[in-house]
Short mmCIF file of N, CA and C in Angstrom, two decimals:
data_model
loop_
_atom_site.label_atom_id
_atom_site.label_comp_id
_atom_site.label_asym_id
_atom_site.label_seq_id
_atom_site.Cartn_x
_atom_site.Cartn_y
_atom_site.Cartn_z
N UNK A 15 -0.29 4.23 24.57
CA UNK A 15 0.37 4.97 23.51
C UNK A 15 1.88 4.95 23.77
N UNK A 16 2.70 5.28 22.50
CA UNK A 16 4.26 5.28 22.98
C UNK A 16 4.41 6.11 21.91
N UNK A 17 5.76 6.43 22.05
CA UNK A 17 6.18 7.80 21.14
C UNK A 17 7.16 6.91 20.04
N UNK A 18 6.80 7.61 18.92
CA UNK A 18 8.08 6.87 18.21
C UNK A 18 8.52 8.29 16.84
N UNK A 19 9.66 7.91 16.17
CA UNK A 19 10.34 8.74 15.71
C UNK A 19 9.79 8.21 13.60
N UNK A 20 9.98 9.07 13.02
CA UNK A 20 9.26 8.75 11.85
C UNK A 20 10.30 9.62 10.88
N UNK A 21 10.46 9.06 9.76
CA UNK A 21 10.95 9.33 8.89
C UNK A 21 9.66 9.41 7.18
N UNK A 22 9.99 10.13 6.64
CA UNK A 22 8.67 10.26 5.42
C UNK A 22 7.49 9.32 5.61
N UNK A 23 6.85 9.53 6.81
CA UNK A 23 5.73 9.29 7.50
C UNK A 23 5.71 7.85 8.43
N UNK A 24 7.12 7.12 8.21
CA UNK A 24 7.59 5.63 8.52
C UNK A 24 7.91 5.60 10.17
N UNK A 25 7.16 4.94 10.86
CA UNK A 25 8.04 4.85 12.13
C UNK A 25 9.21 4.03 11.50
N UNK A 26 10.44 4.08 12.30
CA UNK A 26 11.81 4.04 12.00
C UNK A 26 12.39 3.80 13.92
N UNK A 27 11.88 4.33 14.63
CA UNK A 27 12.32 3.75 16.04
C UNK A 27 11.22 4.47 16.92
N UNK A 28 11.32 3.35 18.16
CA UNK A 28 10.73 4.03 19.05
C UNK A 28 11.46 4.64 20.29
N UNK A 29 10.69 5.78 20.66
CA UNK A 29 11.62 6.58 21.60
C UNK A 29 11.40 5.91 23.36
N UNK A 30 12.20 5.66 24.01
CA UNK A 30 11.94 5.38 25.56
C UNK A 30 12.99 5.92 26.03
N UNK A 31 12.96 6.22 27.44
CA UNK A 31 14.28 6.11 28.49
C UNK A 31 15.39 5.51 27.77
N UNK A 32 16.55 5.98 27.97
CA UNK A 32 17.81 4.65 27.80
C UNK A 32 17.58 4.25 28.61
N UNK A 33 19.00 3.18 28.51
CA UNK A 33 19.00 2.22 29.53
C UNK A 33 20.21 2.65 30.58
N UNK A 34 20.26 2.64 31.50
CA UNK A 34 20.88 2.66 33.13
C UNK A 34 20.47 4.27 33.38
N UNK A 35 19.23 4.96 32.69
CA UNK A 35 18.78 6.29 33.43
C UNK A 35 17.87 5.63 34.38
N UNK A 36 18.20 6.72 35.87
CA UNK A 36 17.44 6.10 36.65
C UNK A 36 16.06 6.57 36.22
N UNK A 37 15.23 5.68 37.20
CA UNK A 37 13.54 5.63 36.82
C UNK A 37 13.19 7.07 37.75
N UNK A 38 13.13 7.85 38.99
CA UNK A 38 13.45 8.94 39.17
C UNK A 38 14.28 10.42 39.38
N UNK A 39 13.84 10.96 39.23
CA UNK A 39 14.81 12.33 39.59
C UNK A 39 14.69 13.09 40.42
N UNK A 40 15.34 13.91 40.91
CA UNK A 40 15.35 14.15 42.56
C UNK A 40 15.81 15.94 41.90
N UNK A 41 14.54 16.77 42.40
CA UNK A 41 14.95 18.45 42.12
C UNK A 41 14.10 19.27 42.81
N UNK A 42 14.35 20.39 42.77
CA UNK A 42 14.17 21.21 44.16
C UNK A 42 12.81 21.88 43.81
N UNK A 43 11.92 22.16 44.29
CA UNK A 43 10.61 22.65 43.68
C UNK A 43 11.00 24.14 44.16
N UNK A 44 9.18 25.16 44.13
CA UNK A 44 9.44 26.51 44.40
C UNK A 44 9.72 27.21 45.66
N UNK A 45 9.17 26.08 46.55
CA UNK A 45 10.15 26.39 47.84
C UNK A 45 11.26 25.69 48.46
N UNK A 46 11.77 25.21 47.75
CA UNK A 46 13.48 24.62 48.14
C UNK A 46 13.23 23.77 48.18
N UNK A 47 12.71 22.94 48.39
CA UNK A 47 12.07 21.78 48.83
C UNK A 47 12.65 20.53 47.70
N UNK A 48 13.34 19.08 48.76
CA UNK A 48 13.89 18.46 47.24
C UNK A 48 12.55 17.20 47.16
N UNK A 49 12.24 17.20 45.92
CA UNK A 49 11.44 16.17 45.90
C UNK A 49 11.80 15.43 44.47
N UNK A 50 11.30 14.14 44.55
CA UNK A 50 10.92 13.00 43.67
C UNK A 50 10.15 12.87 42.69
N UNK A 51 10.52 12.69 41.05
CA UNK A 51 9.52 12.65 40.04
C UNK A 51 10.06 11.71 39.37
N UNK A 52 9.41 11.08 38.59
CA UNK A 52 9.37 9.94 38.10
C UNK A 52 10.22 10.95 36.27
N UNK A 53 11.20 10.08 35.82
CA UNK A 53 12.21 10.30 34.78
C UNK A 53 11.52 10.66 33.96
N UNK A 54 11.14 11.64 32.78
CA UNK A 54 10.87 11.66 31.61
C UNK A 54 11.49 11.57 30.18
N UNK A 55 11.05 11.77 29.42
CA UNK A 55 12.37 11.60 28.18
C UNK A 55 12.71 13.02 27.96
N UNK A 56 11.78 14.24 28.51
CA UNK A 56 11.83 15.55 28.63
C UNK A 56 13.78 15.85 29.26
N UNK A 57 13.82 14.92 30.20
CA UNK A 57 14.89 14.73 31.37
C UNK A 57 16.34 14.15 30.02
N UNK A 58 15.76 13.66 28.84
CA UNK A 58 17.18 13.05 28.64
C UNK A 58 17.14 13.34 26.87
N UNK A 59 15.97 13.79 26.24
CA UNK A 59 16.13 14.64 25.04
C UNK A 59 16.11 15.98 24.75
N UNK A 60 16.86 16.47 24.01
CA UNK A 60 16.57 18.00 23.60
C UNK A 60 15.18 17.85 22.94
N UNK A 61 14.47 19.34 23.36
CA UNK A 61 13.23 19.59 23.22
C UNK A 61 12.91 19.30 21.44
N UNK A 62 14.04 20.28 20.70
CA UNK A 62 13.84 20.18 19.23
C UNK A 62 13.85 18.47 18.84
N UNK A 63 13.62 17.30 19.56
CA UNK A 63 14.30 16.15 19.07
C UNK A 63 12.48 15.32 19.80
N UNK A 64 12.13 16.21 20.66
CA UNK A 64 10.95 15.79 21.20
C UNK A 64 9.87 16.04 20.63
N UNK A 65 9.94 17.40 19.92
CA UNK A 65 8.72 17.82 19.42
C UNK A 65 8.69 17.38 17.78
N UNK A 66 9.80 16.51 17.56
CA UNK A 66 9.56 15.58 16.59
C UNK A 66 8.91 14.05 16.33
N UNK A 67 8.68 14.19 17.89
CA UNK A 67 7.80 12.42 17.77
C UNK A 67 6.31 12.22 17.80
N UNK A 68 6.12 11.52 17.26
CA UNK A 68 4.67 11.36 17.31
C UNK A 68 4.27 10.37 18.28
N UNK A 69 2.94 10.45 18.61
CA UNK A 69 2.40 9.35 19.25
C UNK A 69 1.59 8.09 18.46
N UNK A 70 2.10 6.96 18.60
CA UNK A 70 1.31 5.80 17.77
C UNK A 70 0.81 4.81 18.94
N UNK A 71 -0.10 4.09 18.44
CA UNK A 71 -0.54 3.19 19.20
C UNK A 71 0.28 1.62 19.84
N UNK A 72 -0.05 1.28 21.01
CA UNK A 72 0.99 0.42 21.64
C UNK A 72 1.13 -0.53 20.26
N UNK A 73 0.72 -1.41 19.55
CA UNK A 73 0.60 -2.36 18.97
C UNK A 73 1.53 -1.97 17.61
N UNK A 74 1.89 -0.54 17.55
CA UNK A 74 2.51 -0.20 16.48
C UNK A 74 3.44 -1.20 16.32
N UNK A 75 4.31 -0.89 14.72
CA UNK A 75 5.49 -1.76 14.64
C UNK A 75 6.96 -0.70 13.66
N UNK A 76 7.40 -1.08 14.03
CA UNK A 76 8.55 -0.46 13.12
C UNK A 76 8.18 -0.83 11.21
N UNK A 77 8.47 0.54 11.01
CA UNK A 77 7.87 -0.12 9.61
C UNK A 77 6.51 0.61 8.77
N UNK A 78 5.90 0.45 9.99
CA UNK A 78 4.17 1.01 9.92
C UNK A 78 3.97 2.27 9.19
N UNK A 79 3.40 3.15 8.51
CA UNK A 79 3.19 3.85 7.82
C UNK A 79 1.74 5.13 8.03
N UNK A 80 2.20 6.58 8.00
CA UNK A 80 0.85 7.47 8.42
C UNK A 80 0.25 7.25 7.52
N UNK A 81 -0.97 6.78 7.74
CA UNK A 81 -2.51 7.09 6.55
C UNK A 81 -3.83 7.97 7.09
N UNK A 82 -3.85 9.29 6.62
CA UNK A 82 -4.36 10.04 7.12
C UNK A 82 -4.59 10.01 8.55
N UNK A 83 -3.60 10.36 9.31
CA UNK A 83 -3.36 10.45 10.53
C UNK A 83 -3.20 9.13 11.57
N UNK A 84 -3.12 8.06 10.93
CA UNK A 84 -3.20 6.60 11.89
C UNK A 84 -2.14 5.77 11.01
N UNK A 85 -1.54 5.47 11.87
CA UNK A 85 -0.19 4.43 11.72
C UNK A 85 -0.80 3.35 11.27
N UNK A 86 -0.36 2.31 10.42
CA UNK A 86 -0.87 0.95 9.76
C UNK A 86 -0.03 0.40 9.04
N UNK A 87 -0.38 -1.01 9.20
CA UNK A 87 1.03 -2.00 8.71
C UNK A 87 0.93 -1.60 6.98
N UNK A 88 2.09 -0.83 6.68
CA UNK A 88 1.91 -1.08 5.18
C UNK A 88 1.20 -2.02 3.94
N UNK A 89 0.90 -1.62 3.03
CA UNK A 89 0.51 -2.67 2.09
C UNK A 89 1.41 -3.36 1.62
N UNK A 90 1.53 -4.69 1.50
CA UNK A 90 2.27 -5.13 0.56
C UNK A 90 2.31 -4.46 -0.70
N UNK A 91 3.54 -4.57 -1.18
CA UNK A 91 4.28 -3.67 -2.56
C UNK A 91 3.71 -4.95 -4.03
N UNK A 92 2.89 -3.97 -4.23
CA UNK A 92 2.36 -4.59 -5.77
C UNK A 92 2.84 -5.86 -6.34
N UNK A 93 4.24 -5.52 -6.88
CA UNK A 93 5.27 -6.70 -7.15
C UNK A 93 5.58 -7.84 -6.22
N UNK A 94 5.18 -7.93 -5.32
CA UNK A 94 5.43 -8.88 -4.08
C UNK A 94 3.72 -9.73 -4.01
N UNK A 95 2.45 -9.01 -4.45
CA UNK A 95 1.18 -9.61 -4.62
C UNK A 95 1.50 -10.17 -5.22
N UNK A 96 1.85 -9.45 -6.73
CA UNK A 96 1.68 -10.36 -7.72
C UNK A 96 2.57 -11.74 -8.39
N UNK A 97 3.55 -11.70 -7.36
CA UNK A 97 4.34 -12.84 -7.37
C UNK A 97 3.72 -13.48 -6.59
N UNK A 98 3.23 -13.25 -5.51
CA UNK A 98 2.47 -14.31 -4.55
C UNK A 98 1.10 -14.95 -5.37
N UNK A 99 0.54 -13.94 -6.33
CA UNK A 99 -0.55 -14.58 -6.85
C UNK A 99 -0.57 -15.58 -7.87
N UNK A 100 0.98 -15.43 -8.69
CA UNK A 100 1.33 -16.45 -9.38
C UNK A 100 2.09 -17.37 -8.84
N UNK A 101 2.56 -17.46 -7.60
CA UNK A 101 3.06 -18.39 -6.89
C UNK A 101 1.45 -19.55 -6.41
N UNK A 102 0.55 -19.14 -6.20
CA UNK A 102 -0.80 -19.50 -5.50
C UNK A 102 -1.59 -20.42 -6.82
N UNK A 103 -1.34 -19.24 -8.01
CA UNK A 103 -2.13 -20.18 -9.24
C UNK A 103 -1.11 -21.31 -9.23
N UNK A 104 0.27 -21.45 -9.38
CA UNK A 104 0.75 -22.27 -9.86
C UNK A 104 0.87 -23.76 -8.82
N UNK A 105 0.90 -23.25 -7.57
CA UNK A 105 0.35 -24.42 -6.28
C UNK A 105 -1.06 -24.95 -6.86
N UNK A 106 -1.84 -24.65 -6.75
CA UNK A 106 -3.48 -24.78 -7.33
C UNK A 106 -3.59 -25.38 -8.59
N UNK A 107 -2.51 -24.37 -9.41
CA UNK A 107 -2.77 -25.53 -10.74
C UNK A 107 -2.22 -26.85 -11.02
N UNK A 108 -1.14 -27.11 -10.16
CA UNK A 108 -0.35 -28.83 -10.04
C UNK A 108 -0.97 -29.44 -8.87
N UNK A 109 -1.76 -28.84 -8.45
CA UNK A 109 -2.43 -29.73 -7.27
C UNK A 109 -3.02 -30.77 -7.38
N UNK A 110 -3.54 -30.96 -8.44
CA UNK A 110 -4.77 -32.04 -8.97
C UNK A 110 -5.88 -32.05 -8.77
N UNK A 111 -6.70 -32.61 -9.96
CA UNK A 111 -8.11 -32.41 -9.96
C UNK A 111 -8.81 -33.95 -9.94
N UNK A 112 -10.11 -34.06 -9.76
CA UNK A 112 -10.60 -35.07 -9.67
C UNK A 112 -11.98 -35.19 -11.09
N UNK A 113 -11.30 -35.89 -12.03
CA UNK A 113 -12.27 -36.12 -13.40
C UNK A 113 -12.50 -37.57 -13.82
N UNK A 114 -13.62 -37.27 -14.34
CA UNK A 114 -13.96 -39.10 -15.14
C UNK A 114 -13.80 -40.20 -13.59
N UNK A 115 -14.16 -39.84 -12.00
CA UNK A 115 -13.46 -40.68 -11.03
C UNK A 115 -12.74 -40.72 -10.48
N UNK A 116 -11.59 -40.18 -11.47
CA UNK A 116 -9.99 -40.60 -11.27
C UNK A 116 -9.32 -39.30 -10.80
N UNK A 117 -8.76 -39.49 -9.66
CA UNK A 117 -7.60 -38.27 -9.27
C UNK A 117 -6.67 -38.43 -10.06
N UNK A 118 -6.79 -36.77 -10.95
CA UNK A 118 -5.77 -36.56 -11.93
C UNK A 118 -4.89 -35.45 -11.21
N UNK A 119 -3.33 -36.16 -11.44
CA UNK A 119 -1.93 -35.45 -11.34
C UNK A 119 -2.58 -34.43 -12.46
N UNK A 120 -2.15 -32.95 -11.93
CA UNK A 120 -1.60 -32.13 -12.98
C UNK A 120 -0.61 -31.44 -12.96
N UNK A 121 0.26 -31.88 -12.97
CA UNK A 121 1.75 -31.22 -12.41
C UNK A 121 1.92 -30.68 -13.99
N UNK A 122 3.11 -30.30 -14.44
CA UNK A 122 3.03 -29.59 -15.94
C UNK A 122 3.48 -30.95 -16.71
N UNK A 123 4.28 -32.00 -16.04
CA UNK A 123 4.71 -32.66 -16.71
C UNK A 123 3.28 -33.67 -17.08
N UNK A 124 2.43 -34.06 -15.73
CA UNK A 124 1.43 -35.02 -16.65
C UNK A 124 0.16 -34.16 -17.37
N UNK A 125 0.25 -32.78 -17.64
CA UNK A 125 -0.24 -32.12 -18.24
C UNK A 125 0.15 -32.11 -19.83
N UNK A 126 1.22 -32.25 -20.42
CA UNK A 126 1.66 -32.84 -21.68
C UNK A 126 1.48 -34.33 -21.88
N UNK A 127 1.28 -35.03 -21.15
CA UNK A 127 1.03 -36.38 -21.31
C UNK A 127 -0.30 -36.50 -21.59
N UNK A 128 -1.02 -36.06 -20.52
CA UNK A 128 -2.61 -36.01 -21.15
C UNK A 128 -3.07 -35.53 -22.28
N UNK A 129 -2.15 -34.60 -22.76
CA UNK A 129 -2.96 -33.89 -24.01
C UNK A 129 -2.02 -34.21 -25.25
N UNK A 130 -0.99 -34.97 -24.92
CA UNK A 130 -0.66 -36.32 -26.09
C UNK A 130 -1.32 -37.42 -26.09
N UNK A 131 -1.87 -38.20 -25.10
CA UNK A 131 -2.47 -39.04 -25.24
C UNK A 131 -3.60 -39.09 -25.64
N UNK A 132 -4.23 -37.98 -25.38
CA UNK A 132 -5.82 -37.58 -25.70
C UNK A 132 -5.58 -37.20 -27.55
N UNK A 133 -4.87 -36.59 -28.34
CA UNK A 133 -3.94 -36.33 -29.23
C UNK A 133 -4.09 -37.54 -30.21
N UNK A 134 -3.52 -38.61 -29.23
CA UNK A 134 -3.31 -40.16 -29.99
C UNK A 134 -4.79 -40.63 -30.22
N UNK A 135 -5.63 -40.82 -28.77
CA UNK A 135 -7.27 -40.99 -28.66
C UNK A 135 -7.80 -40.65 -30.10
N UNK A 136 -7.13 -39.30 -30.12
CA UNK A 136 -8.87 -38.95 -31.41
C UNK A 136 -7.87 -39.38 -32.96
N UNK A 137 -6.69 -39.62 -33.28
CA UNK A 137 -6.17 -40.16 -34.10
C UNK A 137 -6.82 -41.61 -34.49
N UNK A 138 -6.42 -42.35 -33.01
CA UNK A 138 -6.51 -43.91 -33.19
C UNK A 138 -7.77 -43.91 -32.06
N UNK A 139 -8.70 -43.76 -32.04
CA UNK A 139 -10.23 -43.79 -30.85
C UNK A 139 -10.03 -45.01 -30.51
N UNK A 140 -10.19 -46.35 -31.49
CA UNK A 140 -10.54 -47.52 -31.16
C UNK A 140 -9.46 -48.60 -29.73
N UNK A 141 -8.78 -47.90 -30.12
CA UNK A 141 -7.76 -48.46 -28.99
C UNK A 141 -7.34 -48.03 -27.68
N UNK A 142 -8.04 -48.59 -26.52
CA UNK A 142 -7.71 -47.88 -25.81
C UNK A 142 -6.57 -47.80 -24.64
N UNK A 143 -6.22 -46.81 -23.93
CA UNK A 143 -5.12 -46.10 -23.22
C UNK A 143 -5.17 -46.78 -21.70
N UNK A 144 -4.02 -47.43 -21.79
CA UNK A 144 -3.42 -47.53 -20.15
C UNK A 144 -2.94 -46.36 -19.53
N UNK A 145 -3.64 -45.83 -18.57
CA UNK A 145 -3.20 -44.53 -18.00
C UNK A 145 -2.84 -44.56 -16.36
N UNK A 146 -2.20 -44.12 -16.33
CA UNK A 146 -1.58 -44.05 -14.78
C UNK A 146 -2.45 -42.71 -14.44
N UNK A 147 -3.39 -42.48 -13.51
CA UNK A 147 -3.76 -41.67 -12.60
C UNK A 147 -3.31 -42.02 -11.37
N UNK A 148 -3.60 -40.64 -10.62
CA UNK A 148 -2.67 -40.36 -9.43
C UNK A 148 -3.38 -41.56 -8.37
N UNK A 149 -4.75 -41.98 -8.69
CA UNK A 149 -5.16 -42.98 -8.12
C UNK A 149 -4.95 -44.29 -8.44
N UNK A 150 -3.85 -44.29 -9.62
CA UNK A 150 -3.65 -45.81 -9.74
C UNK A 150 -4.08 -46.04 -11.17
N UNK A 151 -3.70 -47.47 -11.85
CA UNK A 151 -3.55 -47.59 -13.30
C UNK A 151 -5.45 -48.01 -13.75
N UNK A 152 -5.67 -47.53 -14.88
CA UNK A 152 -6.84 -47.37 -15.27
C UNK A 152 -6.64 -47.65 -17.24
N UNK A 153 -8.00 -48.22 -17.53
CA UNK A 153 -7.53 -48.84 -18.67
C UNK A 153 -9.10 -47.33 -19.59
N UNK A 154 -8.67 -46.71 -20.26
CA UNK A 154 -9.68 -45.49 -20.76
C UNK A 154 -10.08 -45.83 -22.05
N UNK A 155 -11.01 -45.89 -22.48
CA UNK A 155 -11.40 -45.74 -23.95
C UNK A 155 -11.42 -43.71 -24.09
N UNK A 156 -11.26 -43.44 -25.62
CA UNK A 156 -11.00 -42.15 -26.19
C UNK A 156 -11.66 -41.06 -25.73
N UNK A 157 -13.51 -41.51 -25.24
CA UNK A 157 -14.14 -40.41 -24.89
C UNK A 157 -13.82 -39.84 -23.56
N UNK A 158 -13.36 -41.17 -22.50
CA UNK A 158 -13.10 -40.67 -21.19
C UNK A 158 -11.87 -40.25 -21.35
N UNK A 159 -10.97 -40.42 -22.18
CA UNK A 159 -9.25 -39.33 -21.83
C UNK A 159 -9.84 -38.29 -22.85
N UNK A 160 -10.86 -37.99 -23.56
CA UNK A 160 -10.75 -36.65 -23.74
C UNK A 160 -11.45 -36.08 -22.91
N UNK A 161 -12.35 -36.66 -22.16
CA UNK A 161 -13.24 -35.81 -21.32
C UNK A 161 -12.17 -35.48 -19.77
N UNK A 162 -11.61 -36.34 -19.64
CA UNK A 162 -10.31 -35.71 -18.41
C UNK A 162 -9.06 -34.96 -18.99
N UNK A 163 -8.71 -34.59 -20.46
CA UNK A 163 -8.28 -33.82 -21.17
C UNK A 163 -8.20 -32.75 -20.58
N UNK A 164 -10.18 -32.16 -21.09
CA UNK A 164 -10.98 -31.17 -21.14
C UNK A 164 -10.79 -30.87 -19.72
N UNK A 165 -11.34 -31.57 -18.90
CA UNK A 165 -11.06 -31.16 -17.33
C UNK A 165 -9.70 -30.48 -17.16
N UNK A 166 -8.58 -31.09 -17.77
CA UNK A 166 -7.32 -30.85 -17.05
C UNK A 166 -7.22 -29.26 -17.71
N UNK A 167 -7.66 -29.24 -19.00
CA UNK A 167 -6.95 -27.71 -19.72
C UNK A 167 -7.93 -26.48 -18.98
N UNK A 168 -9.32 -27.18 -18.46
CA UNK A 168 -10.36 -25.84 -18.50
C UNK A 168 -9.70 -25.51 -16.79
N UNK A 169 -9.38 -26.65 -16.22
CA UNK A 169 -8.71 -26.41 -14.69
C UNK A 169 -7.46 -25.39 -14.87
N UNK A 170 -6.92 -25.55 -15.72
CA UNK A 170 -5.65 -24.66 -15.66
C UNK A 170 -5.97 -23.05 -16.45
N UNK A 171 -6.56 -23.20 -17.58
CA UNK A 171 -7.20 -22.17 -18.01
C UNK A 171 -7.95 -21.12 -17.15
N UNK A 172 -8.92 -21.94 -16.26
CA UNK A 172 -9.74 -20.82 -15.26
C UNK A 172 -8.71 -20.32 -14.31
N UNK A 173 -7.80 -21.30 -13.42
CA UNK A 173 -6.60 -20.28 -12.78
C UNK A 173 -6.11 -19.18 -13.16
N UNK A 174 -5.20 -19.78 -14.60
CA UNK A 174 -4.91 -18.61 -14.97
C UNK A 174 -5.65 -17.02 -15.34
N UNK A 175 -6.90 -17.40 -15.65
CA UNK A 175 -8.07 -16.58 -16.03
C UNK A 175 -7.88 -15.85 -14.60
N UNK A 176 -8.23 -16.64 -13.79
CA UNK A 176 -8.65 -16.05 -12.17
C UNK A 176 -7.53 -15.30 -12.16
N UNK A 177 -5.81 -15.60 -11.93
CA UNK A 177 -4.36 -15.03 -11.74
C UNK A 177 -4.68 -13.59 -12.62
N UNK A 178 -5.17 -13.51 -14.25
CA UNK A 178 -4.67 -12.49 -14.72
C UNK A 178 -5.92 -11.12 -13.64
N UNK A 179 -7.68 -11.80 -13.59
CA UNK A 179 -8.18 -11.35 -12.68
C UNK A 179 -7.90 -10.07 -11.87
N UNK A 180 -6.56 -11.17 -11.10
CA UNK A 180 -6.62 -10.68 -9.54
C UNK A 180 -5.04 -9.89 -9.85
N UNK A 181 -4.71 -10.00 -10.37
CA UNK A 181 -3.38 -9.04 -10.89
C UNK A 181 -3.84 -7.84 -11.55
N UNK A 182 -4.94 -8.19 -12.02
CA UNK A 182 -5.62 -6.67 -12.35
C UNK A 182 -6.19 -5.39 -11.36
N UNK A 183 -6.68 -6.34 -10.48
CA UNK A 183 -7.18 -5.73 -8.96
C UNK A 183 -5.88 -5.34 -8.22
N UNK A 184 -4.71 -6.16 -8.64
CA UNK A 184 -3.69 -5.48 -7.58
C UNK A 184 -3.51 -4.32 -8.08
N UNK A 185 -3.65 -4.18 -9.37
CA UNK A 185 -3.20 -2.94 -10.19
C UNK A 185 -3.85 -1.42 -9.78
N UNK A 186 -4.80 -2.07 -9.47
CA UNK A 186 -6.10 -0.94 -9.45
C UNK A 186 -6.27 -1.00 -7.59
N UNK A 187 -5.36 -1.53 -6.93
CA UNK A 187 -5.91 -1.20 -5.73
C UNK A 187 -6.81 -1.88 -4.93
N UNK A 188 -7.71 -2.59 -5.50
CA UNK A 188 -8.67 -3.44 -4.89
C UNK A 188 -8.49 -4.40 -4.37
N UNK A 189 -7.18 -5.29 -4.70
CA UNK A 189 -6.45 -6.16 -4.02
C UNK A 189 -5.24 -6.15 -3.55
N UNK A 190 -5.61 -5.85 -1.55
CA UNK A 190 -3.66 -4.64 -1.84
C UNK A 190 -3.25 -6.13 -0.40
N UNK A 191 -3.95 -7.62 -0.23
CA UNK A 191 -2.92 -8.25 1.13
C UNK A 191 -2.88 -9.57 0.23
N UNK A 192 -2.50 -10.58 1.12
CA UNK A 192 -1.99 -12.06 0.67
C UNK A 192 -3.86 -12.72 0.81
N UNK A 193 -4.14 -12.47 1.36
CA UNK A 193 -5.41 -12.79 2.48
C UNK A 193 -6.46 -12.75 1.32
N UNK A 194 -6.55 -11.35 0.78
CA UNK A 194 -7.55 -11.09 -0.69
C UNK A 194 -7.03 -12.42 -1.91
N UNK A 195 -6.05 -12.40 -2.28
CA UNK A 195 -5.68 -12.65 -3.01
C UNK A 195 -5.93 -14.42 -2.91
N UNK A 196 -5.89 -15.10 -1.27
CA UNK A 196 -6.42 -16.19 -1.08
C UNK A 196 -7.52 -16.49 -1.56
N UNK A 197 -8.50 -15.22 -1.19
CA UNK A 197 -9.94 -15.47 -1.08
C UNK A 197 -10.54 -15.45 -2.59
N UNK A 198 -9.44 -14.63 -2.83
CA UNK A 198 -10.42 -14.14 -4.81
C UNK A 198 -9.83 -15.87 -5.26
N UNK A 199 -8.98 -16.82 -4.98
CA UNK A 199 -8.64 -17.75 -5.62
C UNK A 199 -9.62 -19.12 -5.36
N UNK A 200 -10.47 -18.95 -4.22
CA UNK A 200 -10.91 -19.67 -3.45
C UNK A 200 -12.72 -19.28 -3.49
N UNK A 201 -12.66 -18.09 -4.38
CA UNK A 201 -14.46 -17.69 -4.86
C UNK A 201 -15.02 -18.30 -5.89
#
């Protein structure tokens, strides 16, 4: 255990010895007698300044927060999830998917390309599309670029679905670390 000093329930510092107090003290007991005790902080704080610290556990950290009586690393602050959770959909959603075979780029930019070309497909079907996938050039008739279309929009659609999800749970508490917010993306 170590003592530390707290502000609206926050450790804020921890209390020790300074530095160049010696490690014992030398005082006279009840019969004159001089003897040796090991320094306390009793020895170098006023009492009113002592009976303000609490005790937290070694592992504490500056920062840490009382929750019904036990120090713990704060939650991340709502606004900081939920930027992380739309930071996470939007990694995930340009990552690329794998449809019709072909590793499809979906970055945002070949995400408008696909769904112009697919666009052109059901205009003009009979002719078909030289397409650059992330695996290399591929020659598609209409049904397969709409069917990797479909892949690309329902891939980005369910993220986002999942993002609004898990932004709802931050709301409500149920999703309060980075860690949840991995896992709900990854269920």
């Amino acid at each position: 255990m170590k003592l530390a000093r707290t502000v609206a329930d926050t450790i804020v510092e921890f209390i020790k010895l300074p530095e160049g107090v010696p490690e014992t003290v030398t005082e006279e007991n009840q019969d004159g007698e001089l003897i040796s005790r090991p320094t306390t902080l009793a020895d170098c704080f006023h009492p009113d300044f002592l009976a303000g610290l609490v005790e937290v556990a070694d592992n504490a950290e500056i920062g840490w927060v009382d929750i019904a009586g036990e120090f713990v690393r704060p939650r991340a602050p709502s606004l900081d999830l939920i930027a992380y959770a739309a930071e996470r959909r939007w990694q995930l959603e340009i990552g690329g998917i794998t449809a019709a075979g072909q590793t499809i780029d979906t970055s945002r930019a070949s995400q408008a390309m696909i769904a112009g070309a697919d666009a052109l497909a059901q205009v003009d079907p009979e002719e078909p599309v030289d397409f650059k996938a992330a695996s290399g050039w591929v020659t598609l008739d209409a049904a397969t670029l709409h069917a990797i279309a479909l892949a690309v929009g329902r891939h980005v659609r369910g993220l986002f679905r999942r993002e609004r999800e898990i932004a709802e749970a931050i709301a409500a508490g149920t999703i309060t670390s980075t860690a949840e917010i991995d896992a709900a993306f990854t269920a």
